[in-house]
Amino acid sequence: MKVTPLSSNAWQLTRFGLVNSYLVRENDGFTLIDTGLPGSTDDFLNAAKSLGGPINRILLTHAHGDHIGSLDELSQRLGRIDVAISHRDARLLPKKPAQDLSLDPGEPQSKIKGSLPGASTVPTHLVSNFELFGSLRCLATPGHTPGHFSFYDERDGTLYAGDSLVTVGGNVHIPGVGPWYFLLPGWASWNAPTMKASIRQLLDTMPLEAPFHRVAAGHGRIVEGGRELLEAALQEAGS
């Protein structure tokens, strides 16, 4: 697993050059954003140890298998630990038959896509829009899944975008719109118009004075830059 510092507060953890998770430093240890693919547990624990703290929280952007893959093993190894996901994607998190793939009446009636293996771990907390979880502001960005969330750290101006955005070649794209060779998040996305609307709403609600220095996505390298990155992605997507 490749460990890449992105600020004094955080590190990108990349497996197979493709799937990203993030360690974000808090006063009492680390928050792990997404648990990657199965079999990543030792790498996560070793990375946290080498950086000088325990993993005390797990925060999930959404319930796809490449983001919850090591959740159960981490929960077992770490014992009592906070595990958080949105209320909406918590319905996708359990294993079958408890997993609920139904759509609410007000939602676009598109089929929920992507790998949904489920997990045995029960979340200890369901995040809501604009809530502060540790140092991370929780921002609803539905579209890739109905309950997808992104997270913003005002301390260093990092947007942890999950699969609401993808980075390729130093640019930021809406999944399914970017280069042909990185289409996976687009193929697994639930509703493209909702995804675009979420990024527009994120821009519209983020105060202009708020620091915004980089995008850290679930797939692709860290991209330095500000609001113009998201504006360019929306323009490319025709929004």
PDB file of C-alpha atoms in Angstrom:
ATOM      1  CA  MET A   1       0.000   0.000   0.000  1.00  0.00           C
ATOM      2  CA  LYS A   2       1.349   3.402  -1.012  1.00  0.00           C
ATOM      3  CA  VAL A   3       1.190   6.134   1.645  1.00  0.00           C
ATOM      4  CA  THR A   4       1.196   9.704   0.305  1.00  0.00           C
ATOM      5  CA  PRO A   5       1.082  12.787   2.555  1.00  0.00           C
ATOM      6  CA  LEU A   6      -1.428  15.378   1.359  1.00  0.00           C
ATOM      7  CA  SER A   7      -1.116  17.866   4.231  1.00  0.00           C
ATOM      8  CA  SER A   8       0.180  18.007   7.791  1.00  0.00           C
ATOM      9  CA  ASN A   9      -3.153  16.475   8.851  1.00  0.00           C
ATOM     10  CA  ALA A  10      -3.726  13.685   6.348  1.00  0.00           C
ATOM     11  CA  TRP A  11      -2.368  10.872   4.199  1.00  0.00           C
ATOM     12  CA  GLN A  12      -3.680   9.068   1.137  1.00  0.00           C
ATOM     13  CA  LEU A  13      -3.487   5.260   1.311  1.00  0.00           C
ATOM     14  CA  THR A  14      -3.586   3.650  -2.141  1.00  0.00           C
ATOM     15  CA  ARG A  15      -3.899  -0.034  -2.938  1.00  0.00           C
ATOM     16  CA  PHE A  16      -3.077  -1.467  -6.371  1.00  0.00           C
ATOM     17  CA  GLY A  17      -2.567   2.089  -7.611  1.00  0.00           C
ATOM     18  CA  LEU A  18      -6.318   2.476  -7.894  1.00  0.00           C
ATOM     19  CA  VAL A  19      -8.329   2.473  -4.649  1.00  0.00           C
ATOM     20  CA  ASN A  20      -7.832   5.268  -2.120  1.00  0.00           C
ATOM     21  CA  SER A  21      -8.562   5.573   1.575  1.00  0.00           C
ATOM     22  CA  TYR A  22      -7.411   8.397   3.844  1.00  0.00           C
ATOM     23  CA  LEU A  23      -6.031   8.776   7.348  1.00  0.00           C
ATOM     24  CA  VAL A  24      -6.993  12.139   8.870  1.00  0.00           C
ATOM     25  CA  ARG A  25      -5.301  13.156  12.101  1.00  0.00           C
ATOM     26  CA  GLU A  26      -7.406  14.143  15.113  1.00  0.00           C
ATOM     27  CA  ASN A  27      -6.380  15.030  18.668  1.00  0.00           C
ATOM     28  CA  ASP A  28      -6.866  11.436  19.808  1.00  0.00           C
ATOM     29  CA  GLY A  29      -5.616   9.514  16.779  1.00  0.00           C
ATOM     30  CA  PHE A  30      -6.927   9.052  13.249  1.00  0.00           C
ATOM     31  CA  THR A  31     -10.169   8.943  11.337  1.00  0.00           C
ATOM     32  CA  LEU A  32     -10.010   6.463   8.457  1.00  0.00           C
ATOM     33  CA  ILE A  33     -12.090   7.550   5.475  1.00  0.00           C
ATOM     34  CA  ASP A  34     -13.225   4.365   3.692  1.00  0.00           C
ATOM     35  CA  THR A  35     -11.837   0.893   4.288  1.00  0.00           C
ATOM     36  CA  GLY A  36     -10.855   0.015   0.735  1.00  0.00           C
ATOM     37  CA  LEU A  37     -10.692  -3.493  -0.627  1.00  0.00           C
ATOM     38  CA  PRO A  38     -10.766  -6.703   1.424  1.00  0.00           C
ATOM     39  CA  GLY A  39      -7.380  -7.613   2.829  1.00  0.00           C
ATOM     40  CA  SER A  40      -6.269  -4.034   3.534  1.00  0.00           C
ATOM     41  CA  THR A  41      -6.488  -4.180   7.333  1.00  0.00           C
ATOM     42  CA  ASP A  42      -2.829  -4.800   8.155  1.00  0.00           C
ATOM     43  CA  ASP A  43      -1.746  -2.042   5.785  1.00  0.00           C
ATOM     44  CA  PHE A  44      -4.119   0.443   7.437  1.00  0.00           C
ATOM     45  CA  LEU A  45      -3.020  -0.484  10.949  1.00  0.00           C
ATOM     46  CA  ASN A  46       0.667  -0.386  10.050  1.00  0.00           C
ATOM     47  CA  ALA A  47       0.282   2.995   8.356  1.00  0.00           C
ATOM     48  CA  ALA A  48      -1.468   4.483  11.384  1.00  0.00           C
ATOM     49  CA  LYS A  49       1.156   3.050  13.735  1.00  0.00           C
ATOM     50  CA  SER A  50       4.005   4.443  11.652  1.00  0.00           C
ATOM     51  CA  LEU A  51       2.332   7.866  11.675  1.00  0.00           C
ATOM     52  CA  GLY A  52       2.034   7.835  15.441  1.00  0.00           C
ATOM     53  CA  GLY A  53      -1.554   7.134  16.400  1.00  0.00           C
ATOM     54  CA  PRO A  54      -4.432   4.655  16.538  1.00  0.00           C
ATOM     55  CA  ILE A  55      -7.443   4.538  14.241  1.00  0.00           C
ATOM     56  CA  ASN A  56     -10.356   5.637  16.426  1.00  0.00           C
ATOM     57  CA  ARG A  57     -13.034   6.342  13.813  1.00  0.00           C
ATOM     58  CA  ILE A  58     -14.108   4.952  10.465  1.00  0.00           C
ATOM     59  CA  LEU A  59     -16.060   7.272   8.187  1.00  0.00           C
ATOM     60  CA  LEU A  60     -17.583   5.830   5.006  1.00  0.00           C
ATOM     61  CA  THR A  61     -18.388   7.851   1.897  1.00  0.00           C
ATOM     62  CA  HIS A  62     -20.758   5.140   0.643  1.00  0.00           C
ATOM     63  CA  ALA A  63     -21.454   1.412   0.730  1.00  0.00           C
ATOM     64  CA  HIS A  64     -19.735   0.079  -2.411  1.00  0.00           C
ATOM     65  CA  GLY A  65     -17.434  -2.891  -1.940  1.00  0.00           C
ATOM     66  CA  ASP A  66     -14.204  -1.054  -2.741  1.00  0.00           C
ATOM     67  CA  HIS A  67     -14.956   1.390   0.076  1.00  0.00           C
ATOM     68  CA  ILE A  68     -16.189  -1.021   2.780  1.00  0.00           C
ATOM     69  CA  GLY A  69     -14.073  -4.053   1.865  1.00  0.00           C
ATOM     70  CA  SER A  70     -12.054  -4.224   5.083  1.00  0.00           C
ATOM     71  CA  LEU A  71     -14.723  -2.815   7.394  1.00  0.00           C
ATOM     72  CA  ASP A  72     -15.580  -6.040   9.190  1.00  0.00           C
ATOM     73  CA  GLU A  73     -11.983  -7.105   9.761  1.00  0.00           C
ATOM     74  CA  LEU A  74     -10.994  -3.643  10.982  1.00  0.00           C
ATOM     75  CA  SER A  75     -13.958  -3.540  13.349  1.00  0.00           C
ATOM     76  CA  GLN A  76     -13.012  -6.939  14.739  1.00  0.00           C
ATOM     77  CA  ARG A  77      -9.358  -6.009  15.182  1.00  0.00           C
ATOM     78  CA  LEU A  78      -9.996  -2.566  16.667  1.00  0.00           C
ATOM     79  CA  GLY A  79     -12.869  -3.515  18.959  1.00  0.00           C
ATOM     80  CA  ARG A  80     -15.072  -0.656  20.123  1.00  0.00           C
ATOM     81  CA  ILE A  81     -14.720   2.003  17.443  1.00  0.00           C
ATOM     82  CA  ASP A  82     -16.976   4.639  15.926  1.00  0.00           C
ATOM     83  CA  VAL A  83     -18.226   3.643  12.464  1.00  0.00           C
ATOM     84  CA  ALA A  84     -20.213   6.253  10.566  1.00  0.00           C
ATOM     85  CA  ILE A  85     -22.108   6.339   7.267  1.00  0.00           C
ATOM     86  CA  SER A  86     -25.099   8.290   6.006  1.00  0.00           C
ATOM     87  CA  HIS A  87     -28.587   7.255   7.073  1.00  0.00           C
ATOM     88  CA  ARG A  88     -29.467   6.567   3.413  1.00  0.00           C
ATOM     89  CA  ASP A  89     -26.486   4.385   2.545  1.00  0.00           C
ATOM     90  CA  ALA A  90     -26.802   2.560   5.870  1.00  0.00           C
ATOM     91  CA  ARG A  91     -29.661   0.732   4.139  1.00  0.00           C
ATOM     92  CA  LEU A  92     -27.163  -0.606   1.579  1.00  0.00           C
ATOM     93  CA  LEU A  93     -24.543  -1.628   4.140  1.00  0.00           C
ATOM     94  CA  PRO A  94     -25.960  -4.876   5.613  1.00  0.00           C
ATOM     95  CA  LYS A  95     -25.453  -8.215   3.941  1.00  0.00           C
ATOM     96  CA  LYS A  96     -28.409  -9.810   2.181  1.00  0.00           C
ATOM     97  CA  PRO A  97     -31.242 -10.383   2.991  1.00  0.00           C
ATOM     98  CA  ALA A  98     -31.196  -7.352   5.311  1.00  0.00           C
ATOM     99  CA  GLN A  99     -29.786  -5.118   2.586  1.00  0.00           C
ATOM    100  CA  ASP A 100     -32.413  -2.670   1.311  1.00  0.00           C
ATOM    101  CA  LEU A 101     -32.057  -1.681  -2.370  1.00  0.00           C
ATOM    102  CA  SER A 102     -35.452  -0.004  -2.582  1.00  0.00           C
ATOM    103  CA  LEU A 103     -35.783   3.612  -3.700  1.00  0.00           C
ATOM    104  CA  ASP A 104     -37.725   6.310  -1.899  1.00  0.00           C
ATOM    105  CA  PRO A 105     -40.681   7.970  -3.667  1.00  0.00           C
ATOM    106  CA  GLY A 106     -38.871  11.294  -4.099  1.00  0.00           C
ATOM    107  CA  GLU A 107     -35.683   9.769  -5.497  1.00  0.00           C
ATOM    108  CA  PRO A 108     -34.894   9.168  -9.183  1.00  0.00           C
ATOM    109  CA  GLN A 109     -36.029   5.635  -9.909  1.00  0.00           C
ATOM    110  CA  SER A 110     -32.695   4.527 -11.370  1.00  0.00           C
ATOM    111  CA  LYS A 111     -31.293   1.143 -10.426  1.00  0.00           C
ATOM    112  CA  ILE A 112     -28.649   1.256  -7.703  1.00  0.00           C
ATOM    113  CA  LYS A 113     -25.454  -0.023  -9.320  1.00  0.00           C
ATOM    114  CA  GLY A 114     -22.031  -1.224  -8.291  1.00  0.00           C
ATOM    115  CA  SER A 115     -20.644  -3.864  -5.967  1.00  0.00           C
ATOM    116  CA  LEU A 116     -22.697  -4.114  -2.773  1.00  0.00           C
ATOM    117  CA  PRO A 117     -21.319  -7.091  -0.831  1.00  0.00           C
ATOM    118  CA  GLY A 118     -22.559  -5.736   2.477  1.00  0.00           C
ATOM    119  CA  ALA A 119     -20.925  -5.978   5.888  1.00  0.00           C
ATOM    120  CA  SER A 120     -21.733  -7.425   9.291  1.00  0.00           C
ATOM    121  CA  THR A 121     -20.573  -4.297  11.115  1.00  0.00           C
ATOM    122  CA  VAL A 122     -23.401  -2.115  12.390  1.00  0.00           C
ATOM    123  CA  PRO A 123     -22.701   1.638  12.197  1.00  0.00           C
ATOM    124  CA  THR A 124     -22.510   3.412  15.528  1.00  0.00           C
ATOM    125  CA  HIS A 125     -23.430   6.753  13.984  1.00  0.00           C
ATOM    126  CA  LEU A 126     -25.436   7.995  10.985  1.00  0.00           C
ATOM    127  CA  VAL A 127     -24.098  11.284   9.654  1.00  0.00           C
ATOM    128  CA  SER A 128     -26.299  14.127   8.471  1.00  0.00           C
ATOM    129  CA  ASN A 129     -25.652  17.000   6.094  1.00  0.00           C
ATOM    130  CA  PHE A 130     -23.303  19.715   7.445  1.00  0.00           C
ATOM    131  CA  GLU A 131     -22.603  17.730  10.616  1.00  0.00           C
ATOM    132  CA  LEU A 132     -19.083  17.922  12.026  1.00  0.00           C
ATOM    133  CA  PHE A 133     -17.590  14.456  12.594  1.00  0.00           C
ATOM    134  CA  GLY A 134     -14.285  14.982  14.323  1.00  0.00           C
ATOM    135  CA  SER A 135     -12.685  17.713  12.213  1.00  0.00           C
ATOM    136  CA  LEU A 136     -14.567  16.720   9.060  1.00  0.00           C
ATOM    137  CA  ARG A 137     -17.637  18.533   7.773  1.00  0.00           C
ATOM    138  CA  CYS A 138     -20.076  16.000   6.323  1.00  0.00           C
ATOM    139  CA  LEU A 139     -21.586  17.057   2.988  1.00  0.00           C
ATOM    140  CA  ALA A 140     -24.363  15.133   1.247  1.00  0.00           C
ATOM    141  CA  THR A 141     -23.356  14.444  -2.359  1.00  0.00           C
ATOM    142  CA  PRO A 142     -25.889  11.872  -3.609  1.00  0.00           C
ATOM    143  CA  GLY A 143     -25.651  10.554  -7.135  1.00  0.00           C
ATOM    144  CA  HIS A 144     -23.005   7.849  -7.160  1.00  0.00           C
ATOM    145  CA  THR A 145     -25.219   6.178  -4.579  1.00  0.00           C
ATOM    146  CA  PRO A 146     -28.394   7.619  -3.043  1.00  0.00           C
ATOM    147  CA  GLY A 147     -26.635   8.346   0.246  1.00  0.00           C
ATOM    148  CA  HIS A 148     -23.121   9.245  -0.890  1.00  0.00           C
ATOM    149  CA  PHE A 149     -21.325  11.767   1.332  1.00  0.00           C
ATOM    150  CA  SER A 150     -18.162  13.818   0.877  1.00  0.00           C
ATOM    151  CA  PHE A 151     -16.107  15.285   3.712  1.00  0.00           C
ATOM    152  CA  TYR A 152     -14.375  18.644   4.030  1.00  0.00           C
ATOM    153  CA  ASP A 153     -11.521  19.536   6.366  1.00  0.00           C
ATOM    154  CA  GLU A 154     -11.384  23.291   6.908  1.00  0.00           C
ATOM    155  CA  ARG A 155      -8.010  22.996   8.659  1.00  0.00           C
ATOM    156  CA  ASP A 156      -6.200  22.316   5.386  1.00  0.00           C
ATOM    157  CA  GLY A 157      -8.876  22.940   2.747  1.00  0.00           C
ATOM    158  CA  THR A 158      -9.183  19.326   1.596  1.00  0.00           C
ATOM    159  CA  LEU A 159     -12.339  17.935   0.014  1.00  0.00           C
ATOM    160  CA  TYR A 160     -12.551  14.157   0.422  1.00  0.00           C
ATOM    161  CA  ALA A 161     -14.870  13.485  -2.495  1.00  0.00           C
ATOM    162  CA  GLY A 162     -15.277   9.710  -2.413  1.00  0.00           C
ATOM    163  CA  ASP A 163     -16.715   8.710  -5.795  1.00  0.00           C
ATOM    164  CA  SER A 164     -18.646  11.935  -6.361  1.00  0.00           C
ATOM    165  CA  LEU A 165     -15.545  13.014  -8.298  1.00  0.00           C
ATOM    166  CA  VAL A 166     -12.628  11.201  -9.906  1.00  0.00           C
ATOM    167  CA  THR A 167      -9.155  12.586 -10.615  1.00  0.00           C
ATOM    168  CA  VAL A 168      -7.209  11.753 -13.767  1.00  0.00           C
ATOM    169  CA  GLY A 169      -4.092  13.411 -15.146  1.00  0.00           C
ATOM    170  CA  GLY A 170      -4.183  16.309 -12.719  1.00  0.00           C
ATOM    171  CA  ASN A 171      -7.802  17.138 -13.496  1.00  0.00           C
ATOM    172  CA  VAL A 172     -11.091  16.516 -11.694  1.00  0.00           C
ATOM    173  CA  HIS A 173     -14.043  14.876 -13.454  1.00  0.00           C
ATOM    174  CA  ILE A 174     -17.612  13.865 -12.756  1.00  0.00           C
ATOM    175  CA  PRO A 175     -17.611  10.031 -12.860  1.00  0.00           C
ATOM    176  CA  GLY A 176     -18.611   8.784 -16.297  1.00  0.00           C
ATOM    177  CA  VAL A 177     -17.633  12.053 -17.986  1.00  0.00           C
ATOM    178  CA  GLY A 178     -13.851  11.937 -17.748  1.00  0.00           C
ATOM    179  CA  PRO A 179     -11.329  10.062 -19.886  1.00  0.00           C
ATOM    180  CA  TRP A 180     -12.461   6.756 -21.357  1.00  0.00           C
ATOM    181  CA  TYR A 181      -9.744   4.825 -19.512  1.00  0.00           C
ATOM    182  CA  PHE A 182     -11.158   5.658 -16.079  1.00  0.00           C
ATOM    183  CA  LEU A 183     -14.855   4.921 -16.376  1.00  0.00           C
ATOM    184  CA  LEU A 184     -15.330   2.530 -13.459  1.00  0.00           C
ATOM    185  CA  PRO A 185     -16.901   5.017 -11.001  1.00  0.00           C
ATOM    186  CA  GLY A 186     -19.235   6.119 -13.790  1.00  0.00           C
ATOM    187  CA  TRP A 187     -20.337   2.572 -14.592  1.00  0.00           C
ATOM    188  CA  ALA A 188     -21.135   2.038 -10.917  1.00  0.00           C
ATOM    189  CA  SER A 189     -23.027   5.318 -10.476  1.00  0.00           C
ATOM    190  CA  TRP A 190     -26.709   5.410  -9.633  1.00  0.00           C
ATOM    191  CA  ASN A 191     -27.909   8.699 -11.182  1.00  0.00           C
ATOM    192  CA  ALA A 192     -25.738  11.110 -13.191  1.00  0.00           C
ATOM    193  CA  PRO A 193     -28.026  14.193 -13.038  1.00  0.00           C
ATOM    194  CA  THR A 194     -28.185  13.904  -9.251  1.00  0.00           C
ATOM    195  CA  MET A 195     -24.406  13.574  -9.096  1.00  0.00           C
ATOM    196  CA  LYS A 196     -23.915  16.776 -11.114  1.00  0.00           C
ATOM    197  CA  ALA A 197     -26.505  18.632  -9.041  1.00  0.00           C
ATOM    198  CA  SER A 198     -24.702  17.582  -5.855  1.00  0.00           C
ATOM    199  CA  ILE A 199     -21.412  19.095  -6.993  1.00  0.00           C
ATOM    200  CA  ARG A 200     -23.167  22.301  -8.023  1.00  0.00           C
ATOM    201  CA  GLN A 201     -24.906  22.481  -4.643  1.00  0.00           C
ATOM    202  CA  LEU A 202     -21.633  21.823  -2.855  1.00  0.00           C
ATOM    203  CA  LEU A 203     -20.059  24.786  -4.634  1.00  0.00           C
ATOM    204  CA  ASP A 204     -23.062  27.010  -4.010  1.00  0.00           C
ATOM    205  CA  THR A 205     -23.217  26.273  -0.282  1.00  0.00           C
ATOM    206  CA  MET A 206     -19.483  26.400   0.486  1.00  0.00           C
ATOM    207  CA  PRO A 207     -18.599  29.922   1.681  1.00  0.00           C
ATOM    208  CA  LEU A 208     -16.286  31.748  -0.713  1.00  0.00           C
ATOM    209  CA  GLU A 209     -13.934  32.510   2.157  1.00  0.00           C
ATOM    210  CA  ALA A 210     -13.617  28.831   3.116  1.00  0.00           C
ATOM    211  CA  PRO A 211     -10.159  27.448   2.312  1.00  0.00           C
ATOM    212  CA  PHE A 212     -10.249  25.038  -0.619  1.00  0.00           C
ATOM    213  CA  HIS A 213      -6.865  23.727  -1.683  1.00  0.00           C
ATOM    214  CA  ARG A 214      -7.248  20.182  -3.025  1.00  0.00           C
ATOM    215  CA  VAL A 215      -9.529  17.330  -4.052  1.00  0.00           C
ATOM    216  CA  ALA A 216      -8.840  13.867  -2.642  1.00  0.00           C
ATOM    217  CA  ALA A 217     -11.064  11.331  -4.400  1.00  0.00           C
ATOM    218  CA  GLY A 218     -11.715   7.635  -4.010  1.00  0.00           C
ATOM    219  CA  HIS A 219      -9.878   6.931  -7.264  1.00  0.00           C
ATOM    220  CA  GLY A 220      -6.962   8.896  -8.684  1.00  0.00           C
ATOM    221  CA  ARG A 221      -4.207  11.111  -7.368  1.00  0.00           C
ATOM    222  CA  ILE A 222      -4.611  14.139  -5.120  1.00  0.00           C
ATOM    223  CA  VAL A 223      -5.222  17.253  -7.216  1.00  0.00           C
ATOM    224  CA  GLU A 224      -4.166  20.642  -5.883  1.00  0.00           C
ATOM    225  CA  GLY A 225      -6.435  23.580  -6.646  1.00  0.00           C
ATOM    226  CA  GLY A 226      -9.609  25.308  -5.558  1.00  0.00           C
ATOM    227  CA  ARG A 227     -13.186  25.853  -6.625  1.00  0.00           C
ATOM    228  CA  GLU A 228     -12.088  26.110 -10.246  1.00  0.00           C
ATOM    229  CA  LEU A 229     -11.491  22.344 -10.261  1.00  0.00           C
ATOM    230  CA  LEU A 230     -15.161  21.653  -9.561  1.00  0.00           C
ATOM    231  CA  GLU A 231     -16.329  24.372 -11.950  1.00  0.00           C
ATOM    232  CA  ALA A 232     -14.265  22.803 -14.735  1.00  0.00           C
ATOM    233  CA  ALA A 233     -15.672  19.347 -13.968  1.00  0.00           C
ATOM    234  CA  LEU A 234     -19.227  20.682 -14.134  1.00  0.00           C
ATOM    235  CA  GLN A 235     -18.537  22.543 -17.371  1.00  0.00           C
ATOM    236  CA  GLU A 236     -17.077  19.378 -18.908  1.00  0.00           C
ATOM    237  CA  ALA A 237     -20.218  17.508 -17.825  1.00  0.00           C
ATOM    238  CA  GLY A 238     -22.465  20.127 -19.413  1.00  0.00           C
ATOM    239  CA  SER A 239     -23.752  21.545 -16.127  1.00  0.00           C
TER     240      SER A 239
END
